[in-house]
Tab-separated table of C-alpha atoms in Angstrom:
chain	number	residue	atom	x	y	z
A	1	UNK	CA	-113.908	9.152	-41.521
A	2	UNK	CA	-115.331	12.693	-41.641
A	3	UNK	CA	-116.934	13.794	-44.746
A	4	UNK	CA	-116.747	17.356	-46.167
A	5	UNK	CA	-119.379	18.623	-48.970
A	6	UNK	CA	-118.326	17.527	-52.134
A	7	UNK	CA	-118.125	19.561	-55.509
A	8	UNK	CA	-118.030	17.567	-58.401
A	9	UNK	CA	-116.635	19.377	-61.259
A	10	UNK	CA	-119.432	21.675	-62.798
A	11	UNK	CA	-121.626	19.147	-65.638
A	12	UNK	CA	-120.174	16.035	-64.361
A	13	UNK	CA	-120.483	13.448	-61.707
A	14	UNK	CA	-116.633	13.828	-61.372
A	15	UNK	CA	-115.066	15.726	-58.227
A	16	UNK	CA	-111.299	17.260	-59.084
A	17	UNK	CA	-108.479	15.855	-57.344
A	18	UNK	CA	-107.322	19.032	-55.803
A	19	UNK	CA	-110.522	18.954	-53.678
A	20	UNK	CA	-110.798	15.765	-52.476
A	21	UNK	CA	-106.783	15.813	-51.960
A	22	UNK	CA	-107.439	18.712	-49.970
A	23	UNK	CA	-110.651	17.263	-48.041
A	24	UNK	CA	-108.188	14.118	-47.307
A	25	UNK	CA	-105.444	15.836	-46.208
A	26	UNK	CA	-107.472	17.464	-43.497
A	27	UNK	CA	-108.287	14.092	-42.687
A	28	UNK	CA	-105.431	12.845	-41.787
A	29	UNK	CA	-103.686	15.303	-40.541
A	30	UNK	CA	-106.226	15.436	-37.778
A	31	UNK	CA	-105.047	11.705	-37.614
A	32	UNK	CA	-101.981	12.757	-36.759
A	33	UNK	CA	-100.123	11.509	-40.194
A	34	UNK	CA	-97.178	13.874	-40.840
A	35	UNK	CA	-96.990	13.932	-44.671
A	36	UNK	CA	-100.445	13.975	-44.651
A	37	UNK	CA	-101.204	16.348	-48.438
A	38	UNK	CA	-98.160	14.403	-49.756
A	39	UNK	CA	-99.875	10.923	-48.274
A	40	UNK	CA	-102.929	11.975	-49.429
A	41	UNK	CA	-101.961	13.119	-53.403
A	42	UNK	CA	-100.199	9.897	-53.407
A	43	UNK	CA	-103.864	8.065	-52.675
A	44	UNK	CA	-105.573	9.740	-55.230
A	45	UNK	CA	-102.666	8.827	-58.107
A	46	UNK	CA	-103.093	5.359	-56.869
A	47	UNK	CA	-107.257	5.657	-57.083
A	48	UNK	CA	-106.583	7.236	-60.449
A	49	UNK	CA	-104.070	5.403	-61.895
A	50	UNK	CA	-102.118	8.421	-62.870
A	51	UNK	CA	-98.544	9.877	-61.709
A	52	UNK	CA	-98.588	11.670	-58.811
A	53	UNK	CA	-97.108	14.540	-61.262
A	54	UNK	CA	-99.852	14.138	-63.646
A	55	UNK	CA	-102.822	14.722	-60.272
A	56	UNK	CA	-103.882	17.942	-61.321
A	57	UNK	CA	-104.381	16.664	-64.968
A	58	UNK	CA	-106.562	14.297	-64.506
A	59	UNK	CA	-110.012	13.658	-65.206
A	60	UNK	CA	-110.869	13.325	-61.545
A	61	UNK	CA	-113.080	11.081	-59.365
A	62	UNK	CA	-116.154	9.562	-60.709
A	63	UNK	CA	-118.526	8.189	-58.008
A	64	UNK	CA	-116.766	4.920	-57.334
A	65	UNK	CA	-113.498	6.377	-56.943
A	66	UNK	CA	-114.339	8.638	-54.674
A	67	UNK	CA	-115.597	6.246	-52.198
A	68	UNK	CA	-113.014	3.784	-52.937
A	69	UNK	CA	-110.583	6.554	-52.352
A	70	UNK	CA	-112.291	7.658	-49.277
A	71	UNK	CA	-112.541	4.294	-47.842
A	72	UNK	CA	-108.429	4.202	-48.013
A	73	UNK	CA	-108.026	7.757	-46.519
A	74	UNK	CA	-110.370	5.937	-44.124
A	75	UNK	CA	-107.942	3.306	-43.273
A	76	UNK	CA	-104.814	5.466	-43.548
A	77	UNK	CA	-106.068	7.733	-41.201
A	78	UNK	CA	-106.393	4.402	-38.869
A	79	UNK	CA	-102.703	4.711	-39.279
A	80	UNK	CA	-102.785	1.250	-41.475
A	81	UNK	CA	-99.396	2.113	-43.486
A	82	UNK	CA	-99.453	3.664	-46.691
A	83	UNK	CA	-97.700	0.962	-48.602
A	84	UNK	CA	-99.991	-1.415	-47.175
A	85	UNK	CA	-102.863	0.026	-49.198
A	86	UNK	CA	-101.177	1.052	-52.471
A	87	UNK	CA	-99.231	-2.533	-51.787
A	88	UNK	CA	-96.110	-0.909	-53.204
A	89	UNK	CA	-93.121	0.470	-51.424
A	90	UNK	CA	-90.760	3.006	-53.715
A	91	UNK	CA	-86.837	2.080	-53.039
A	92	UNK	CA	-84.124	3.100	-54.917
A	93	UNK	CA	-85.258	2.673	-58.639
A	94	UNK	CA	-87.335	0.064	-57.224
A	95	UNK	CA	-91.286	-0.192	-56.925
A	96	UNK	CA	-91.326	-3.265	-54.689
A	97	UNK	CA	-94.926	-5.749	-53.537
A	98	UNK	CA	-95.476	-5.096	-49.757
A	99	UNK	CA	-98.207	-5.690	-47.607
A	100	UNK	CA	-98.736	-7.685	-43.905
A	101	UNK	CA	-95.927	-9.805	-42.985
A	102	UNK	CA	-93.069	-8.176	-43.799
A	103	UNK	CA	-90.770	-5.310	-43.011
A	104	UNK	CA	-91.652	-1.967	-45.268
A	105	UNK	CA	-88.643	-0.741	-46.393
A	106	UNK	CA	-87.645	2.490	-45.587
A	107	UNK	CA	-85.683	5.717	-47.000
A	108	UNK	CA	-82.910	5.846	-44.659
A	109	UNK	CA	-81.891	2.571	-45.632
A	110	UNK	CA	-81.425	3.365	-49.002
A	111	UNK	CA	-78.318	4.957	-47.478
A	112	UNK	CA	-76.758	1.885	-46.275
A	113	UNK	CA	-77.901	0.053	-50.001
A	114	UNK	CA	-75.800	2.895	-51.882
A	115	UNK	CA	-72.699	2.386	-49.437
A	116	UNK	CA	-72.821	-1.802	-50.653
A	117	UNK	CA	-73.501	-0.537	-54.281
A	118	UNK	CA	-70.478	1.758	-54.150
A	119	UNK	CA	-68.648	-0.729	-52.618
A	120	UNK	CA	-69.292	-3.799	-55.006
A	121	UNK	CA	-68.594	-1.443	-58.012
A	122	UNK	CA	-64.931	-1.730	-56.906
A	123	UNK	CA	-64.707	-5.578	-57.874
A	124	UNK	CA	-65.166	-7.271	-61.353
A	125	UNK	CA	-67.583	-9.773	-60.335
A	126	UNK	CA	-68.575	-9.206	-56.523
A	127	UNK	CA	-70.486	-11.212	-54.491
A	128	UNK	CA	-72.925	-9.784	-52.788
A	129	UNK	CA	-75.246	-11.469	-49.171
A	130	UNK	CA	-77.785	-9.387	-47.782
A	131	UNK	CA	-78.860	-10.278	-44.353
A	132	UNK	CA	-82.381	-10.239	-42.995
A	133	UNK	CA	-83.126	-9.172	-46.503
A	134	UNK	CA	-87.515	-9.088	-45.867
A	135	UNK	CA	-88.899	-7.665	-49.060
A	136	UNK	CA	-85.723	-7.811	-50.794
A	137	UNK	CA	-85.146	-4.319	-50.785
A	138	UNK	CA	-81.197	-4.111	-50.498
A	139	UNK	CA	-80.602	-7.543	-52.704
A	140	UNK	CA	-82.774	-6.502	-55.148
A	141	UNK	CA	-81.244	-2.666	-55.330
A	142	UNK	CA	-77.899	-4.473	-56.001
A	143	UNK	CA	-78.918	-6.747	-58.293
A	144	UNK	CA	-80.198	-3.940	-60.629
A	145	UNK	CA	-77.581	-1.219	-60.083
A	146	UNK	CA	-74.700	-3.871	-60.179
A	147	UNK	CA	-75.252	-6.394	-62.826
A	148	UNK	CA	-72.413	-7.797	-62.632
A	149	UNK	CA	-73.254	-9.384	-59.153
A	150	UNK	CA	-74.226	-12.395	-57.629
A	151	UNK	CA	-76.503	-11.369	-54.726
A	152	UNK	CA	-77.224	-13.894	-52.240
A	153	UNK	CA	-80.622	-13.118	-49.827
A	154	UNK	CA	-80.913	-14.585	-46.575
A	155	UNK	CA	-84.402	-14.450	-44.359
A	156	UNK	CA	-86.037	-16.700	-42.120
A	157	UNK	CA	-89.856	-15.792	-42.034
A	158	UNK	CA	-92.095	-17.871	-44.436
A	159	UNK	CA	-93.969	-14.797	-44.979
A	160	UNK	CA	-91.519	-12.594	-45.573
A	161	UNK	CA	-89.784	-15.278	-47.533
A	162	UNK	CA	-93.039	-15.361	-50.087
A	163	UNK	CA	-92.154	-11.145	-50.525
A	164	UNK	CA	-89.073	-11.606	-51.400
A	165	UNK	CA	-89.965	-14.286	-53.831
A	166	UNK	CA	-92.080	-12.730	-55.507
A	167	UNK	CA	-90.039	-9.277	-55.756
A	168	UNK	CA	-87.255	-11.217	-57.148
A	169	UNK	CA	-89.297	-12.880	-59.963
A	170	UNK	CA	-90.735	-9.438	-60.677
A	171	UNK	CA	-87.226	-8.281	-61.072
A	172	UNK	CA	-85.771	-10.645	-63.506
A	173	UNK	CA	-89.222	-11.058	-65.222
A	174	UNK	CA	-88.206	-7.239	-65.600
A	175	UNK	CA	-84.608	-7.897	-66.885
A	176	UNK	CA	-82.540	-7.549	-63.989
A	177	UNK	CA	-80.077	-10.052	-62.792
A	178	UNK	CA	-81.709	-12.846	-61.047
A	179	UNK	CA	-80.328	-13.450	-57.341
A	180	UNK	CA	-80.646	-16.343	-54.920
A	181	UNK	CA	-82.602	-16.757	-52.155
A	182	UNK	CA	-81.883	-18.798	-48.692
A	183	UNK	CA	-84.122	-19.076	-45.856
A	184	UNK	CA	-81.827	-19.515	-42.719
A	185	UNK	CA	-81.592	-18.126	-39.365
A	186	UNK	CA	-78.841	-15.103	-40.002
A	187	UNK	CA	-77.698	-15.983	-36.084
A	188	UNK	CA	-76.855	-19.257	-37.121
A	189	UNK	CA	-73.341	-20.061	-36.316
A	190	UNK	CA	-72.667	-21.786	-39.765
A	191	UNK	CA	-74.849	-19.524	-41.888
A	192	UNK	CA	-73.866	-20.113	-45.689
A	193	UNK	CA	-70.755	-22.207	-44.840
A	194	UNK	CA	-69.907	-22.706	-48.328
A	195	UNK	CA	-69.336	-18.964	-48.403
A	196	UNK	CA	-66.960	-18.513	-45.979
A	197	UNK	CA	-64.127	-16.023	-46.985
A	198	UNK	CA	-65.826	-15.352	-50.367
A	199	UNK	CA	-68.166	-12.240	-50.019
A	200	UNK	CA	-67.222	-8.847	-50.981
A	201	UNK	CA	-69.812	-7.025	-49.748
A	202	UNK	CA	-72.171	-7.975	-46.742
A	203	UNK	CA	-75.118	-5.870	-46.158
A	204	UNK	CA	-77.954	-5.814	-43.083
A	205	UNK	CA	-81.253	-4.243	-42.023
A	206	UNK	CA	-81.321	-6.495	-38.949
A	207	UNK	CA	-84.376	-6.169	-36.503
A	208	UNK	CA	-82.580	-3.428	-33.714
A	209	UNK	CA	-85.580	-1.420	-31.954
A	210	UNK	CA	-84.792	-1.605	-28.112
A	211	UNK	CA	-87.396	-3.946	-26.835
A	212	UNK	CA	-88.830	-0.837	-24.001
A	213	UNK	CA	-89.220	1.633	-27.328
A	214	UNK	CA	-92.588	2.627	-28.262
A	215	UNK	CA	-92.866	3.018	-31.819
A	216	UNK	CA	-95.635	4.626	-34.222
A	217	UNK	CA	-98.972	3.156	-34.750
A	218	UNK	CA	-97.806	1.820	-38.263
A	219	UNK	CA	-95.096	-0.014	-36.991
A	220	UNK	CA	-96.422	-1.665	-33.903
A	221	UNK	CA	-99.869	-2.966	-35.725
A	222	UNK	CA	-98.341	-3.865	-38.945
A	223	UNK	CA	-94.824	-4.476	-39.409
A	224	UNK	CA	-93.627	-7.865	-38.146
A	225	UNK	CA	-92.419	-7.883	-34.149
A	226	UNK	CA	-89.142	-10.335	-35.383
A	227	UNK	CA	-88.637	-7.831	-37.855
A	228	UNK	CA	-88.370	-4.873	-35.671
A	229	UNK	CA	-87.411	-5.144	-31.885
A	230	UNK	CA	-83.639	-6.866	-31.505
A	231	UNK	CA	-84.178	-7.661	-27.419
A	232	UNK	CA	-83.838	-5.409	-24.573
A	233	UNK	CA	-80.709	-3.272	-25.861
A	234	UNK	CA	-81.760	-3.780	-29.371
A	235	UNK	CA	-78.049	-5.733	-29.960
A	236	UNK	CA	-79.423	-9.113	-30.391
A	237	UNK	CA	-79.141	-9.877	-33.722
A	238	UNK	CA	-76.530	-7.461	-34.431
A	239	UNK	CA	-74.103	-9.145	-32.364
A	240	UNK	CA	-74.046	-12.531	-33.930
A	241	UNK	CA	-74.054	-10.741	-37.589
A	242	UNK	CA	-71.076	-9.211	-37.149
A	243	UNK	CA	-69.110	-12.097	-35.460
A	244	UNK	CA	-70.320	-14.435	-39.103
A	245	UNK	CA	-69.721	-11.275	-41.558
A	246	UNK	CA	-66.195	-11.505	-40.367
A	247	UNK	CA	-65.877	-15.265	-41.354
A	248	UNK	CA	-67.545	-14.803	-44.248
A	249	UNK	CA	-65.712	-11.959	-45.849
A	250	UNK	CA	-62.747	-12.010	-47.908
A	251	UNK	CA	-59.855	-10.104	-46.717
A	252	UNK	CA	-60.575	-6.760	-47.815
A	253	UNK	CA	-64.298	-7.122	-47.935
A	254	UNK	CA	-67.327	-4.854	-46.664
A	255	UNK	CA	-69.536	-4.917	-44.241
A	256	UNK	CA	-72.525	-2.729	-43.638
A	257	UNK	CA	-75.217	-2.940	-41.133
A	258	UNK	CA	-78.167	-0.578	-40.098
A	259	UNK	CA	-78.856	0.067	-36.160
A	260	UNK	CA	-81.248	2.161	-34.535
A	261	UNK	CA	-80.210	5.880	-33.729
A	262	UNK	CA	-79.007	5.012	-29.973
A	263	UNK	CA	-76.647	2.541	-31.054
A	264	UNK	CA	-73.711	5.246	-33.172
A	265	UNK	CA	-71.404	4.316	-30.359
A	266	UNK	CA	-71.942	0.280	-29.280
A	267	UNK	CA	-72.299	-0.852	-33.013
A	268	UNK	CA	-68.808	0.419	-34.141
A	269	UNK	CA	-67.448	-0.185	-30.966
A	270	UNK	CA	-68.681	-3.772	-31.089
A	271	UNK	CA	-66.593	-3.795	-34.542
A	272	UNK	CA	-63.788	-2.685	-33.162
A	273	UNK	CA	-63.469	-4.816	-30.275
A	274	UNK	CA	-63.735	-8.086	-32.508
A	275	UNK	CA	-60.766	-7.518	-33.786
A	276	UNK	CA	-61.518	-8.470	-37.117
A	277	UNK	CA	-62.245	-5.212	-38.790
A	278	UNK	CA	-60.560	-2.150	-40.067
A	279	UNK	CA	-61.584	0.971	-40.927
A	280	UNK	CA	-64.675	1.040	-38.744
A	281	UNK	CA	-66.787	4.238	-39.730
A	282	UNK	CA	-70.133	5.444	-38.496
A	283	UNK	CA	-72.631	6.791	-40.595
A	284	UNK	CA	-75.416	9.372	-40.201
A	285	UNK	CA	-79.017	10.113	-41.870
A	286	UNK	CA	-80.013	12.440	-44.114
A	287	UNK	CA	-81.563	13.965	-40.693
A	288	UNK	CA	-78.441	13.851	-38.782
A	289	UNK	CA	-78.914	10.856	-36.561
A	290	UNK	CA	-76.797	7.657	-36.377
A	291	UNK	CA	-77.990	5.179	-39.029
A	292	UNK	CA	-75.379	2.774	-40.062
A	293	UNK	CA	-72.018	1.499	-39.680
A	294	UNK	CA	-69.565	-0.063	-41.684
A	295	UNK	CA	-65.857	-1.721	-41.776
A	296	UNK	CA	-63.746	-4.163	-43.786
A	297	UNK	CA	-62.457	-7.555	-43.038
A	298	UNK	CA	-58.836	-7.195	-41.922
A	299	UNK	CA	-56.366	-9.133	-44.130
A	300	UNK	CA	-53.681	-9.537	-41.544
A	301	UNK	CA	-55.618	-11.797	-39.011
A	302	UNK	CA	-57.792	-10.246	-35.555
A	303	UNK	CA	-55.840	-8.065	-33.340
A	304	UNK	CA	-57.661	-9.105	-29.981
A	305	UNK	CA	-57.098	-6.917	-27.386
A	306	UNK	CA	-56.424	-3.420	-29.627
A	307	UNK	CA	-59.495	-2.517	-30.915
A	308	UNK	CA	-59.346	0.053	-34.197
A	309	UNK	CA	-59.814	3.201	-34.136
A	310	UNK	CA	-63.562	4.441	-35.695
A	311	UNK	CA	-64.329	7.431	-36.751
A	312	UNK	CA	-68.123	9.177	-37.821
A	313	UNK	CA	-68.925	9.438	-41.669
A	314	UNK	CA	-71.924	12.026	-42.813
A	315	UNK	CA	-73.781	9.194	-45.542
């Protein structure tokens, strides 16, 4: 990393934040880190163990928190995700444990999390699966923001599996509701057969990057591969989800699943033509761009062969 002359604050050993926030920030935005001031402020309050707020209040870096600071800037401007280092990922009203070996959660998809909290506010005591649930992110949003619910989390990978342990425990150690955790395949053709035609509400993040897509430097060297690319057209997963979420809802119930931005067409149209769903609705990002779609479980039985109409929501 380059280093720029330091000014500790006049009759101390201390150097104010605002300098070295502003010495990191040059840093990495010659890294090529977009939010680099904002990623860099948020370094410091983790160094400092102060509110990102609270920054310019603070007493600011004595001589080992500098360099430990420095040596993170250091990795961040590697492009070794920010979460990674603070090992906390903000979602929702959630500060959640993250690090290598599973999926970082990200904004956007607190998007699709609101539509299944919305949506399970409508029933007295809903249940709740989230599929290829990594960290826990969606589950554990639900959990909190609908007590009421049982939440049932479903992932395969043992290491994601030991995230979304221990997120859960840290949320009922907190107070929230506990929920359950299953490790299964969510393309298994009798996934949670003892729920069949029970679940009100069926969320998923599934793994849908198009296999050819080159993503950013944070994403190819530290999220998990099975996490991320869904096979050549990005569908793989996907597919199978939706064919199970249809046996597994109630009549009536929800379903909500994230795709990549290329897929605002084939993921509602792949509702559609099961025949299963109603009310098939696209939804777009904050940013404009595709981001999730949803539907309900038909109560009067598939209609094979005249697919439902879908139209394109704005959240």
């Amino acid at each position: 990393m380059t280093s720029l002359p330091r000014h500790p604050s006049e009759g101390t050993e201390r150097e104010r934040p605002s300098l070295a926030v502003a010495r990191a920030a040059r840093v990495l935005a010659d890294a090529g880190v977009a939010s680099a001031r904002a990623e860099a402020e948020q370094l410091a309050a983790y160094v400092l163990d102060v509110p990102r707020g609270r920054l310019a209040l603070a007493d600011g870096f004595d001589p080992g928190q500098r360099d430990r600071f420095e040596a993170l800037v250091a990795r961040r401007a590697g492009r070794e995700p920010l979460q990674h280092l603070t090992g906390r990922a903000g979602f929702r009203h959630l500060e959640l444990a993250v690090g290598p070996g599973v999926f970082t959660p990200r904004p956007e998809t607190e998007l699709l999390a609101g539509w299944g909290i919305d949506r399970a506010r409508r029933r007295p005591d809903p249940l709740v699966v989230d599929l290829c649930s990594g960290s826990g992110a969606i589950a554990l949003a639900v959990a909190q923001e609908v007590p009421a619910a049982r939440v049932v989390a479903v992932e395969r990978s043992p290491a994601a599996l030991a995230w979304l342990r221990r997120n859960a425990a840290e949320r009922a150690a907190a107070g929230d509701r506990s929920i359950e955790v299953v490790a299964a395949d969510v393309t298994d053709p009798r996934l949670l057969a003892a729920l069949v035609g029970r679940v009100d509400v069926l969320l998923c993040n599934p793994p849908y990057v198009p296999r050819a897509v080159v993503v950013p430097p944070e994403v190819a060297g530290h999220d998990p591969d099975e996490a991320v690319f869904g096979g050549a057209d990005g569908l793989d997963v996907i597919r199978p989800v939706l064919s199970r979420a249809a046996e597994l809802l109630r009549p009536g119930g929800g379903l909500g699943v994230e795709h990549d931005d290329t897929h605002g067409a084939a993921v509602p149209a792949l509702l559609a033509a099961d025949g299963r769903y109603a009310e098939v609705e696209e939804h777009r990002d904050l940013a404009g761009r595709a981001r999730f779609a949803t539907a309900s479980r038909r109560a009067d039985g598939p209609r094979p062969g005249a697919a439902p109409a879908w139209q394109t929501g704005s959240s």
